[in-house]
Amino acid sequence: SYKNYVQCSKEAQYGSTPIQITIESETEDPFQLYWVNLDCKEQLWSTISPGASIIITTYAGHLWRGKSVLDKA
């Protein structure tokens, strides 16, 4: 499961300088992008269509997760 790759921690250290990341979809199905907030709860940020890309302003140390719209987990 993807949940085992990076664990959320309420004690994590986060940067204070904004950074930009580009998320590119190479999937055949849409997927949903979630930001994991400081309480370790996922917040839906965007649904990304196949072949699309978005640019996100975030901070170093922030955790993001992508999930297939077909995934019911």
CSV table of C-alpha atoms in Angstrom, one decimal:
chain,number,residue,atom,x,y,z
A,1,SER,CA,0.0,0.0,0.0
A,2,TYR,CA,1.2,3.5,-0.8
A,3,LYS,CA,0.4,4.5,2.8
A,4,ASN,CA,3.5,2.6,4.0
A,5,TYR,CA,6.0,4.7,1.9
A,6,VAL,CA,5.9,7.9,3.9
A,7,GLN,CA,4.3,8.3,7.3
A,8,CYS,CA,2.8,11.5,8.5
A,9,SER,CA,4.2,12.9,11.8
A,10,LYS,CA,2.8,15.8,13.8
A,11,GLU,CA,6.3,16.5,14.9
A,12,ALA,CA,7.7,16.8,11.4
A,13,GLN,CA,9.8,19.9,10.6
A,14,TYR,CA,8.5,22.0,7.7
A,15,GLY,CA,10.3,24.6,5.7
A,16,SER,CA,9.2,28.3,5.7
A,17,THR,CA,10.2,29.1,2.2
A,18,PRO,CA,7.6,28.4,-0.5
A,19,ILE,CA,8.6,26.1,-3.3
A,20,GLN,CA,6.9,25.1,-6.6
A,21,ILE,CA,6.4,21.5,-7.7
A,22,THR,CA,5.0,20.3,-11.0
A,23,ILE,CA,2.7,17.2,-10.9
A,24,GLU,CA,2.4,15.5,-14.3
A,25,SER,CA,-0.1,12.8,-15.0
A,26,GLU,CA,1.1,9.9,-17.1
A,27,THR,CA,-1.9,7.7,-16.2
A,28,GLU,CA,-4.8,6.6,-18.3
A,29,ASP,CA,-7.3,7.5,-15.6
A,30,PRO,CA,-7.8,10.7,-13.6
A,31,PHE,CA,-6.3,10.8,-10.1
A,32,GLN,CA,-6.8,12.9,-7.1
A,33,LEU,CA,-4.1,14.8,-5.4
A,34,TYR,CA,-4.3,15.2,-1.6
A,35,TRP,CA,-2.3,17.5,0.7
A,36,VAL,CA,-1.7,15.8,4.1
A,37,ASN,CA,-2.3,18.5,6.7
A,38,LEU,CA,-0.5,19.1,10.0
A,39,ASP,CA,-3.0,16.8,11.7
A,40,CYS,CA,-2.1,14.0,9.3
A,41,LYS,CA,-5.5,14.2,7.5
A,42,GLU,CA,-5.8,14.2,3.7
A,43,GLN,CA,-7.4,17.2,2.1
A,44,LEU,CA,-8.4,16.9,-1.5
A,45,TRP,CA,-6.5,19.5,-3.5
A,46,SER,CA,-7.2,18.7,-7.2
A,47,THR,CA,-8.3,16.0,-9.6
A,48,ILE,CA,-5.8,15.7,-12.4
A,49,SER,CA,-6.9,14.4,-15.9
A,50,PRO,CA,-4.9,12.0,-17.9
A,51,GLY,CA,-2.0,13.8,-19.6
A,52,ALA,CA,-2.5,17.0,-17.6
A,53,SER,CA,-0.1,18.8,-15.3
A,54,ILE,CA,-0.4,21.3,-12.5
A,55,ILE,CA,2.0,23.6,-10.6
A,56,ILE,CA,1.6,23.7,-6.9
A,57,THR,CA,3.2,26.2,-4.4
A,58,THR,CA,3.9,24.3,-1.2
A,59,TYR,CA,6.7,24.1,1.4
A,60,ALA,CA,9.6,21.7,1.9
A,61,GLY,CA,8.5,18.8,4.1
A,62,HIS,CA,4.8,19.0,3.2
A,63,LEU,CA,3.4,15.6,2.3
A,64,TRP,CA,1.3,15.0,-0.8
A,65,ARG,CA,-0.4,11.8,-2.0
A,66,GLY,CA,-1.9,10.9,-5.3
A,67,LYS,CA,-4.7,8.3,-5.6
A,68,SER,CA,-6.5,6.8,-8.5
A,69,VAL,CA,-10.2,7.9,-8.7
A,70,LEU,CA,-10.8,4.2,-9.1
A,71,ASP,CA,-9.2,3.4,-5.7
A,72,LYS,CA,-11.8,3.1,-3.0
A,73,ALA,CA,-9.2,3.0,-0.1
